[in-house]
């Protein structure tokens, strides 16, 4: 279905709200590359690097970028023969076999009751940014049952996602408890913040982000989707205590701008030293987080326009003012962050 120059699912029973076109593929690719830098690699589970899996399934694989990057990761470590499978409702992934991968793609609607694979088949099942799919672990209490069915005993399940509404991080948050030295080194190098449920946040301060938050919450409530998939994913993992062990997680806040309290010398790093000026890489990470967020808002335009009650002219004025404020006027200096989370566990 066309809306302006964007393409969306035509299926009236599929409530997936983002476009399925080339600009959205590019947005997701940028987000994936940023997440791999912020999280330190293609997965967070600490044991996979030393015990490479033989078969990997990527659910909702999109362009297959993550699978390709994961293949490169294992190939550099002397394991080029790991077999990858990807499934998605639309077929946009290239034939990765031409890049030397052991790769299989299956077109599959996740609303179907069963994944098209036998029981106990994969050593590693990975799900990323599927939080808007109604049957994903971010939206459904039973969202982990099929991924766990096709996972072997001893295999790893890992899920990455980000929240769709935004909060502001208060100055000088302490690193999350249980953060490893490597994780903190990555956070310091990327100018991001590890956080937990105890980390002090407040409501977003930017007026345009406040507008967006209210509209996306209204829209998603109507679609029976949560705007906080990371919290739901955590509950899904913790509810599978009979099947999962060694469950753990990482949560990272990526500031969307140059924070006032960092700039004014109030910001401290994890060793309580004054934060230095952002490096070009750190600036690039934040700009990528902001750009992919603005692109996401653009992709959600049909829903947000309806929830806002704005007509086309009024919406266009809001959009122009919002992009100018966020991109040019430093409107995100109060701590607004993109919150991303990774959860993983081992099947008993």
mmCIF file of C-alpha atoms in Angstrom:
data_model
loop_
_atom_site.group_PDB
_atom_site.id
_atom_site.type_symbol
_atom_site.label_atom_id
_atom_site.label_comp_id
_atom_site.label_asym_id
_atom_site.label_seq_id
_atom_site.Cartn_x
_atom_site.Cartn_y
_atom_site.Cartn_z
ATOM 1 C CA UNK A 1 0.000 0.000 0.000
ATOM 2 C CA UNK A 2 1.381 3.419 -0.974
ATOM 3 C CA UNK A 3 1.225 6.417 1.346
ATOM 4 C CA UNK A 4 2.915 9.397 -0.280
ATOM 5 C CA UNK A 5 6.182 7.971 -1.536
ATOM 6 C CA UNK A 6 6.374 5.206 1.121
ATOM 7 C CA UNK A 7 5.257 1.556 0.868
ATOM 8 C CA UNK A 8 3.400 -0.221 3.707
ATOM 9 C CA UNK A 9 1.842 -3.659 4.176
ATOM 10 C CA UNK A 10 -1.554 -3.931 2.519
ATOM 11 C CA UNK A 11 -2.725 -6.761 4.808
ATOM 12 C CA UNK A 12 -5.453 -5.274 7.064
ATOM 13 C CA UNK A 13 -4.774 -7.951 9.696
ATOM 14 C CA UNK A 14 -1.059 -7.116 9.912
ATOM 15 C CA UNK A 15 -0.679 -4.126 12.230
ATOM 16 C CA UNK A 16 3.063 -3.690 11.530
ATOM 17 C CA UNK A 17 3.253 0.118 11.387
ATOM 18 C CA UNK A 18 6.591 0.818 9.680
ATOM 19 C CA UNK A 19 7.165 0.933 5.901
ATOM 20 C CA UNK A 20 8.620 -1.995 3.961
ATOM 21 C CA UNK A 21 10.697 -0.107 1.399
ATOM 22 C CA UNK A 22 14.291 0.817 0.598
ATOM 23 C CA UNK A 23 14.532 3.873 2.924
ATOM 24 C CA UNK A 24 13.358 1.688 5.840
ATOM 25 C CA UNK A 25 15.920 -1.007 4.953
ATOM 26 C CA UNK A 26 18.615 1.671 5.010
ATOM 27 C CA UNK A 27 17.364 2.947 8.381
ATOM 28 C CA UNK A 28 17.427 -0.527 9.884
ATOM 29 C CA UNK A 29 20.911 -1.157 8.454
ATOM 30 C CA UNK A 30 22.249 2.040 10.045
ATOM 31 C CA UNK A 31 20.640 1.074 13.344
ATOM 32 C CA UNK A 32 22.164 -2.431 13.165
ATOM 33 C CA UNK A 33 25.683 -1.127 12.526
ATOM 34 C CA UNK A 34 25.329 1.340 15.403
ATOM 35 C CA UNK A 35 24.084 -1.363 17.781
ATOM 36 C CA UNK A 36 26.995 -3.661 16.956
ATOM 37 C CA UNK A 37 29.388 -0.870 17.954
ATOM 38 C CA UNK A 38 27.476 0.110 21.090
ATOM 39 C CA UNK A 39 27.009 -3.501 22.246
ATOM 40 C CA UNK A 40 30.487 -4.593 21.210
ATOM 41 C CA UNK A 41 29.729 -7.187 18.532
ATOM 42 C CA UNK A 42 26.978 -9.222 16.848
ATOM 43 C CA UNK A 43 25.885 -10.839 20.133
ATOM 44 C CA UNK A 44 26.220 -10.186 23.864
ATOM 45 C CA UNK A 45 26.269 -13.741 25.225
ATOM 46 C CA UNK A 46 29.816 -14.147 26.580
ATOM 47 C CA UNK A 47 30.223 -17.832 25.695
ATOM 48 C CA UNK A 48 29.460 -17.904 21.952
ATOM 49 C CA UNK A 49 32.828 -16.465 20.901
ATOM 50 C CA UNK A 50 34.627 -19.480 22.380
ATOM 51 C CA UNK A 51 31.928 -22.028 21.499
ATOM 52 C CA UNK A 52 30.821 -21.121 17.964
ATOM 53 C CA UNK A 53 27.389 -22.479 17.014
ATOM 54 C CA UNK A 54 26.934 -24.764 14.027
ATOM 55 C CA UNK A 55 23.472 -23.497 13.021
ATOM 56 C CA UNK A 56 22.105 -19.964 13.541
ATOM 57 C CA UNK A 57 18.560 -18.712 12.921
ATOM 58 C CA UNK A 58 17.828 -14.996 12.515
ATOM 59 C CA UNK A 59 14.108 -14.292 12.987
ATOM 60 C CA UNK A 60 12.721 -11.206 11.182
ATOM 61 C CA UNK A 61 16.021 -10.985 9.308
ATOM 62 C CA UNK A 62 15.087 -8.170 6.908
ATOM 63 C CA UNK A 63 18.037 -7.552 4.597
ATOM 64 C CA UNK A 64 20.118 -10.246 6.302
ATOM 65 C CA UNK A 65 22.728 -7.666 7.345
ATOM 66 C CA UNK A 66 23.126 -9.057 10.865
ATOM 67 C CA UNK A 67 23.615 -12.608 9.547
ATOM 68 C CA UNK A 68 26.245 -11.364 7.102
ATOM 69 C CA UNK A 69 28.115 -9.486 9.833
ATOM 70 C CA UNK A 70 27.890 -12.457 12.197
ATOM 71 C CA UNK A 71 29.291 -14.702 9.443
ATOM 72 C CA UNK A 72 32.222 -12.286 9.045
ATOM 73 C CA UNK A 73 32.759 -12.330 12.818
ATOM 74 C CA UNK A 74 33.051 -16.123 12.982
ATOM 75 C CA UNK A 75 35.050 -16.344 9.739
ATOM 76 C CA UNK A 76 37.694 -13.975 11.149
ATOM 77 C CA UNK A 77 37.975 -16.367 14.088
ATOM 78 C CA UNK A 78 38.475 -19.423 11.904
ATOM 79 C CA UNK A 79 34.878 -20.665 11.696
ATOM 80 C CA UNK A 80 33.670 -19.960 8.127
ATOM 81 C CA UNK A 81 31.273 -22.925 7.934
ATOM 82 C CA UNK A 82 28.597 -21.793 10.411
ATOM 83 C CA UNK A 83 25.193 -22.337 8.748
ATOM 84 C CA UNK A 84 22.744 -19.418 8.775
ATOM 85 C CA UNK A 85 18.989 -19.369 8.181
ATOM 86 C CA UNK A 86 16.820 -16.265 7.969
ATOM 87 C CA UNK A 87 13.046 -15.855 7.992
ATOM 88 C CA UNK A 88 10.878 -12.813 7.318
ATOM 89 C CA UNK A 89 7.429 -11.984 5.972
ATOM 90 C CA UNK A 90 8.949 -10.209 2.958
ATOM 91 C CA UNK A 91 11.824 -11.405 0.809
ATOM 92 C CA UNK A 92 14.373 -8.577 0.657
ATOM 93 C CA UNK A 93 17.540 -10.362 1.767
ATOM 94 C CA UNK A 94 20.060 -10.925 -1.045
ATOM 95 C CA UNK A 95 21.401 -14.383 -1.802
ATOM 96 C CA UNK A 96 24.186 -14.395 0.766
ATOM 97 C CA UNK A 97 25.500 -17.656 -0.680
ATOM 98 C CA UNK A 98 27.161 -15.471 -3.333
ATOM 99 C CA UNK A 99 29.264 -13.997 -0.508
ATOM 100 C CA UNK A 100 30.468 -17.448 0.505
ATOM 101 C CA UNK A 101 27.941 -17.980 3.299
ATOM 102 C CA UNK A 102 26.117 -21.181 4.115
ATOM 103 C CA UNK A 103 22.764 -19.360 3.925
ATOM 104 C CA UNK A 104 19.105 -20.314 3.615
ATOM 105 C CA UNK A 105 16.149 -17.902 3.507
ATOM 106 C CA UNK A 106 12.517 -18.838 4.106
ATOM 107 C CA UNK A 107 9.619 -16.470 3.639
ATOM 108 C CA UNK A 108 7.445 -16.839 6.714
ATOM 109 C CA UNK A 109 4.697 -14.874 8.445
ATOM 110 C CA UNK A 110 5.417 -14.861 12.182
ATOM 111 C CA UNK A 111 1.676 -14.875 12.873
ATOM 112 C CA UNK A 112 1.624 -18.521 11.829
ATOM 113 C CA UNK A 113 1.591 -20.848 14.829
ATOM 114 C CA UNK A 114 4.845 -22.681 13.989
ATOM 115 C CA UNK A 115 8.247 -21.752 12.623
ATOM 116 C CA UNK A 116 9.173 -23.793 9.503
ATOM 117 C CA UNK A 117 11.909 -25.784 11.249
ATOM 118 C CA UNK A 118 12.021 -29.008 13.306
ATOM 119 C CA UNK A 119 12.416 -29.191 17.068
ATOM 120 C CA UNK A 120 15.899 -28.823 18.595
ATOM 121 C CA UNK A 121 17.478 -27.709 15.306
ATOM 122 C CA UNK A 122 19.521 -24.532 15.957
ATOM 123 C CA UNK A 123 22.401 -23.766 18.323
ATOM 124 C CA UNK A 124 21.705 -20.009 18.337
ATOM 125 C CA UNK A 125 18.463 -18.119 17.665
ATOM 126 C CA UNK A 126 18.689 -14.341 17.289
ATOM 127 C CA UNK A 127 15.867 -11.774 17.099
ATOM 128 C CA UNK A 128 16.517 -8.062 16.556
ATOM 129 C CA UNK A 129 14.165 -5.085 16.275
ATOM 130 C CA UNK A 130 11.056 -7.248 15.957
ATOM 131 C CA UNK A 131 9.247 -5.320 18.689
ATOM 132 C CA UNK A 132 6.516 -4.086 16.348
ATOM 133 C CA UNK A 133 5.568 -7.631 15.279
ATOM 134 C CA UNK A 134 2.468 -8.666 17.278
ATOM 135 C CA UNK A 135 3.758 -12.221 17.815
ATOM 136 C CA UNK A 136 7.260 -11.178 18.924
ATOM 137 C CA UNK A 137 8.471 -11.677 22.523
ATOM 138 C CA UNK A 138 8.107 -7.905 22.916
ATOM 139 C CA UNK A 139 4.358 -8.053 22.334
ATOM 140 C CA UNK A 140 3.211 -11.583 23.177
ATOM 141 C CA UNK A 141 3.562 -13.553 26.403
ATOM 142 C CA UNK A 142 4.121 -16.681 24.298
ATOM 143 C CA UNK A 143 6.572 -14.978 21.927
ATOM 144 C CA UNK A 144 9.520 -17.132 23.015
ATOM 145 C CA UNK A 145 7.805 -20.503 22.741
ATOM 146 C CA UNK A 146 8.563 -21.145 19.050
ATOM 147 C CA UNK A 147 12.151 -19.818 19.144
ATOM 148 C CA UNK A 148 12.749 -22.115 22.123
ATOM 149 C CA UNK A 149 11.129 -25.082 20.358
ATOM 150 C CA UNK A 150 13.582 -24.929 17.435
ATOM 151 C CA UNK A 151 16.560 -24.310 19.766
ATOM 152 C CA UNK A 152 18.686 -27.248 20.907
ATOM 153 C CA UNK A 153 19.278 -27.990 24.564
ATOM 154 C CA UNK A 154 22.319 -25.928 25.528
ATOM 155 C CA UNK A 155 21.642 -23.480 22.691
ATOM 156 C CA UNK A 156 21.503 -19.703 23.077
ATOM 157 C CA UNK A 157 18.503 -17.422 22.517
ATOM 158 C CA UNK A 158 19.260 -13.687 22.251
ATOM 159 C CA UNK A 159 16.883 -10.767 21.597
ATOM 160 C CA UNK A 160 17.783 -7.119 20.899
ATOM 161 C CA UNK A 161 15.295 -4.266 20.774
ATOM 162 C CA UNK A 162 14.799 -0.585 21.539
ATOM 163 C CA UNK A 163 11.934 1.329 23.108
ATOM 164 C CA UNK A 164 9.661 3.465 20.940
ATOM 165 C CA UNK A 165 9.134 6.296 23.420
ATOM 166 C CA UNK A 166 11.887 8.409 24.944
ATOM 167 C CA UNK A 167 12.977 9.549 28.402
ATOM 168 C CA UNK A 168 15.695 11.925 29.607
ATOM 169 C CA UNK A 169 18.705 10.624 31.513
ATOM 170 C CA UNK A 170 19.550 12.602 34.651
ATOM 171 C CA UNK A 171 23.172 13.795 35.164
ATOM 172 C CA UNK A 172 25.980 11.435 36.170
ATOM 173 C CA UNK A 173 24.167 8.084 36.284
ATOM 174 C CA UNK A 174 26.141 5.350 38.007
ATOM 175 C CA UNK A 175 26.998 2.348 35.796
ATOM 176 C CA UNK A 176 24.477 -0.457 36.003
ATOM 177 C CA UNK A 177 25.212 -3.091 38.621
ATOM 178 C CA UNK A 178 26.896 -6.241 37.292
ATOM 179 C CA UNK A 179 28.428 -4.303 34.383
ATOM 180 C CA UNK A 180 31.647 -6.066 33.344
ATOM 181 C CA UNK A 181 34.855 -4.147 32.769
ATOM 182 C CA UNK A 182 34.611 -4.848 29.027
ATOM 183 C CA UNK A 183 31.043 -3.556 28.889
ATOM 184 C CA UNK A 184 32.048 -0.399 30.747
ATOM 185 C CA UNK A 185 35.035 0.115 28.439
ATOM 186 C CA UNK A 186 32.663 -0.033 25.471
ATOM 187 C CA UNK A 187 30.277 2.419 27.147
ATOM 188 C CA UNK A 188 33.118 4.864 27.857
ATOM 189 C CA UNK A 189 34.521 4.505 24.333
ATOM 190 C CA UNK A 190 31.124 5.134 22.725
ATOM 191 C CA UNK A 191 29.938 7.830 25.205
ATOM 192 C CA UNK A 192 26.883 5.761 26.070
ATOM 193 C CA UNK A 193 25.500 4.801 29.472
ATOM 194 C CA UNK A 194 24.770 1.357 30.885
ATOM 195 C CA UNK A 195 21.610 1.462 32.950
ATOM 196 C CA UNK A 196 19.216 -0.607 35.034
ATOM 197 C CA UNK A 197 15.788 -0.174 36.598
ATOM 198 C CA UNK A 198 17.496 1.875 39.336
ATOM 199 C CA UNK A 199 19.022 4.418 36.926
ATOM 200 C CA UNK A 200 17.504 7.910 37.323
ATOM 201 C CA UNK A 201 15.483 9.025 34.296
ATOM 202 C CA UNK A 202 12.862 11.739 33.975
ATOM 203 C CA UNK A 203 10.251 12.525 31.347
ATOM 204 C CA UNK A 204 11.487 13.865 28.016
ATOM 205 C CA UNK A 205 12.021 17.631 28.125
ATOM 206 C CA UNK A 206 11.998 18.500 24.423
ATOM 207 C CA UNK A 207 8.517 19.640 23.379
ATOM 208 C CA UNK A 208 8.637 17.803 20.054
ATOM 209 C CA UNK A 209 9.691 14.544 21.727
ATOM 210 C CA UNK A 210 6.857 15.049 24.243
ATOM 211 C CA UNK A 211 4.432 15.437 21.309
ATOM 212 C CA UNK A 212 5.780 12.314 19.619
ATOM 213 C CA UNK A 213 5.638 10.266 22.838
ATOM 214 C CA UNK A 214 1.966 11.093 23.385
ATOM 215 C CA UNK A 215 1.011 10.326 19.791
ATOM 216 C CA UNK A 216 2.946 7.055 19.502
ATOM 217 C CA UNK A 217 1.520 5.818 22.818
ATOM 218 C CA UNK A 218 -1.994 6.608 21.603
ATOM 219 C CA UNK A 219 -1.372 4.947 18.230
ATOM 220 C CA UNK A 220 0.222 1.812 19.654
ATOM 221 C CA UNK A 221 -2.458 1.473 22.302
ATOM 222 C CA UNK A 222 -5.040 1.384 19.530
ATOM 223 C CA UNK A 223 -3.008 -1.333 17.746
ATOM 224 C CA UNK A 224 -2.544 -3.235 21.029
ATOM 225 C CA UNK A 225 1.249 -2.818 20.817
ATOM 226 C CA UNK A 226 3.569 -1.726 23.614
ATOM 227 C CA UNK A 227 5.908 1.252 23.189
ATOM 228 C CA UNK A 228 8.256 -0.319 25.767
ATOM 229 C CA UNK A 229 9.262 -3.658 24.202
ATOM 230 C CA UNK A 230 12.449 -3.941 26.259
ATOM 231 C CA UNK A 231 10.496 -4.285 29.498
ATOM 232 C CA UNK A 232 8.191 -6.885 27.950
ATOM 233 C CA UNK A 233 11.100 -8.910 26.562
ATOM 234 C CA UNK A 234 12.613 -9.053 30.038
ATOM 235 C CA UNK A 235 9.338 -10.387 31.415
ATOM 236 C CA UNK A 236 9.190 -12.969 28.607
ATOM 237 C CA UNK A 237 12.661 -14.278 29.466
ATOM 238 C CA UNK A 238 11.960 -14.361 33.191
ATOM 239 C CA UNK A 239 8.704 -16.258 32.614
ATOM 240 C CA UNK A 240 10.554 -19.124 30.875
ATOM 241 C CA UNK A 241 12.372 -20.325 34.003
ATOM 242 C CA UNK A 242 11.465 -23.940 33.216
ATOM 243 C CA UNK A 243 13.247 -23.789 29.850
ATOM 244 C CA UNK A 244 15.944 -21.121 30.214
ATOM 245 C CA UNK A 245 18.956 -20.756 32.479
ATOM 246 C CA UNK A 246 21.869 -18.324 32.665
ATOM 247 C CA UNK A 247 19.522 -15.484 31.705
ATOM 248 C CA UNK A 248 21.204 -12.091 31.571
ATOM 249 C CA UNK A 249 20.810 -8.713 29.896
ATOM 250 C CA UNK A 250 22.453 -5.437 28.951
ATOM 251 C CA UNK A 251 20.687 -2.102 28.752
ATOM 252 C CA UNK A 252 22.334 0.922 27.160
ATOM 253 C CA UNK A 253 21.144 4.524 26.843
ATOM 254 C CA UNK A 254 22.438 6.354 23.761
ATOM 255 C CA UNK A 255 22.047 10.135 24.098
ATOM 256 C CA UNK A 256 20.434 11.692 21.047
ATOM 257 C CA UNK A 257 22.373 14.930 21.369
ATOM 258 C CA UNK A 258 25.135 16.904 23.055
ATOM 259 C CA UNK A 259 24.042 16.841 26.695
ATOM 260 C CA UNK A 260 24.174 20.092 28.622
ATOM 261 C CA UNK A 261 25.493 18.464 31.797
ATOM 262 C CA UNK A 262 28.305 16.779 29.873
ATOM 263 C CA UNK A 263 29.218 20.008 28.100
ATOM 264 C CA UNK A 264 29.204 22.141 31.267
ATOM 265 C CA UNK A 265 31.769 19.940 32.978
ATOM 266 C CA UNK A 266 29.268 18.230 35.277
ATOM 267 C CA UNK A 267 29.506 14.905 33.463
ATOM 268 C CA UNK A 268 31.729 12.183 34.913
ATOM 269 C CA UNK A 269 32.920 8.970 33.317
ATOM 270 C CA UNK A 270 32.711 5.550 34.996
ATOM 271 C CA UNK A 271 35.888 6.327 36.997
ATOM 272 C CA UNK A 272 34.449 9.644 38.241
ATOM 273 C CA UNK A 273 36.745 11.682 35.993
ATOM 274 C CA UNK A 274 35.434 14.722 34.069
ATOM 275 C CA UNK A 275 34.214 13.633 30.659
ATOM 276 C CA UNK A 276 36.308 14.830 27.749
ATOM 277 C CA UNK A 277 34.868 16.412 24.618
ATOM 278 C CA UNK A 278 33.148 13.881 22.380
ATOM 279 C CA UNK A 279 35.340 12.199 19.786
ATOM 280 C CA UNK A 280 34.282 12.097 16.105
ATOM 281 C CA UNK A 281 33.195 8.458 16.540
ATOM 282 C CA UNK A 282 31.107 9.277 19.611
ATOM 283 C CA UNK A 283 29.449 12.175 17.780
ATOM 284 C CA UNK A 284 28.760 9.835 14.840
ATOM 285 C CA UNK A 285 27.092 7.267 17.113
ATOM 286 C CA UNK A 286 24.769 9.891 18.594
ATOM 287 C CA UNK A 287 23.977 11.383 15.185
ATOM 288 C CA UNK A 288 23.154 7.904 13.883
ATOM 289 C CA UNK A 289 20.852 7.263 16.848
ATOM 290 C CA UNK A 290 19.121 10.600 16.192
ATOM 291 C CA UNK A 291 18.924 10.161 12.419
ATOM 292 C CA UNK A 292 17.411 6.682 12.655
ATOM 293 C CA UNK A 293 14.935 8.000 15.244
ATOM 294 C CA UNK A 294 13.818 10.865 12.985
ATOM 295 C CA UNK A 295 13.537 8.406 10.084
ATOM 296 C CA UNK A 296 11.414 6.147 12.299
ATOM 297 C CA UNK A 297 9.088 9.065 13.132
ATOM 298 C CA UNK A 298 8.838 9.775 9.406
ATOM 299 C CA UNK A 299 7.943 6.129 8.750
ATOM 300 C CA UNK A 300 5.218 6.260 11.407
ATOM 301 C CA UNK A 301 3.700 9.410 9.865
ATOM 302 C CA UNK A 302 0.296 7.918 8.900
ATOM 303 C CA UNK A 303 -0.302 6.711 12.463
ATOM 304 C CA UNK A 304 1.099 9.796 14.168
ATOM 305 C CA UNK A 305 -0.853 12.214 11.969
ATOM 306 C CA UNK A 306 -4.072 10.434 12.848
ATOM 307 C CA UNK A 307 -3.322 10.432 16.579
ATOM 308 C CA UNK A 308 -2.238 14.080 16.544
ATOM 309 C CA UNK A 309 -5.423 15.222 14.815
ATOM 310 C CA UNK A 310 -3.332 17.393 12.490
ATOM 311 C CA UNK A 311 -4.110 18.010 8.846
ATOM 312 C CA UNK A 312 -1.434 17.832 6.173
ATOM 313 C CA UNK A 313 -0.367 21.497 6.317
ATOM 314 C CA UNK A 314 -0.283 21.556 10.114
ATOM 315 C CA UNK A 315 1.683 18.301 10.205
ATOM 316 C CA UNK A 316 4.211 19.592 7.682
ATOM 317 C CA UNK A 317 4.789 22.700 9.811
ATOM 318 C CA UNK A 318 5.282 20.542 12.923
ATOM 319 C CA UNK A 319 7.656 18.244 11.039
ATOM 320 C CA UNK A 320 9.785 21.134 9.735
ATOM 321 C CA UNK A 321 9.993 22.729 13.194
ATOM 322 C CA UNK A 322 10.814 19.366 14.822
ATOM 323 C CA UNK A 323 13.644 18.462 12.446
ATOM 324 C CA UNK A 324 15.144 21.963 12.710
ATOM 325 C CA UNK A 325 15.029 21.848 16.510
ATOM 326 C CA UNK A 326 16.537 18.357 16.791
ATOM 327 C CA UNK A 327 19.122 18.574 14.014
ATOM 328 C CA UNK A 328 20.176 22.232 14.019
ATOM 329 C CA UNK A 329 19.196 23.962 17.254
ATOM 330 C CA UNK A 330 20.543 21.532 19.855
ATOM 331 C CA UNK A 331 17.084 20.756 21.184
ATOM 332 C CA UNK A 332 18.148 17.461 22.770
ATOM 333 C CA UNK A 333 20.542 18.838 25.389
ATOM 334 C CA UNK A 334 18.392 17.702 28.332
ATOM 335 C CA UNK A 335 19.285 14.020 28.186
ATOM 336 C CA UNK A 336 16.803 12.443 25.751
ATOM 337 C CA UNK A 337 18.120 8.957 24.933
ATOM 338 C CA UNK A 338 17.490 5.967 22.729
ATOM 339 C CA UNK A 339 17.203 3.014 25.118
ATOM 340 C CA UNK A 340 18.382 -0.324 23.723
ATOM 341 C CA UNK A 341 18.446 -3.718 25.420
ATOM 342 C CA UNK A 342 19.826 -7.182 24.800
ATOM 343 C CA UNK A 343 18.506 -10.260 26.588
ATOM 344 C CA UNK A 344 19.908 -13.773 26.350
ATOM 345 C CA UNK A 345 19.587 -17.181 27.940
ATOM 346 C CA UNK A 346 20.555 -20.822 27.489
ATOM 347 C CA UNK A 347 18.022 -23.564 26.877
ATOM 348 C CA UNK A 348 18.104 -26.264 29.536
#
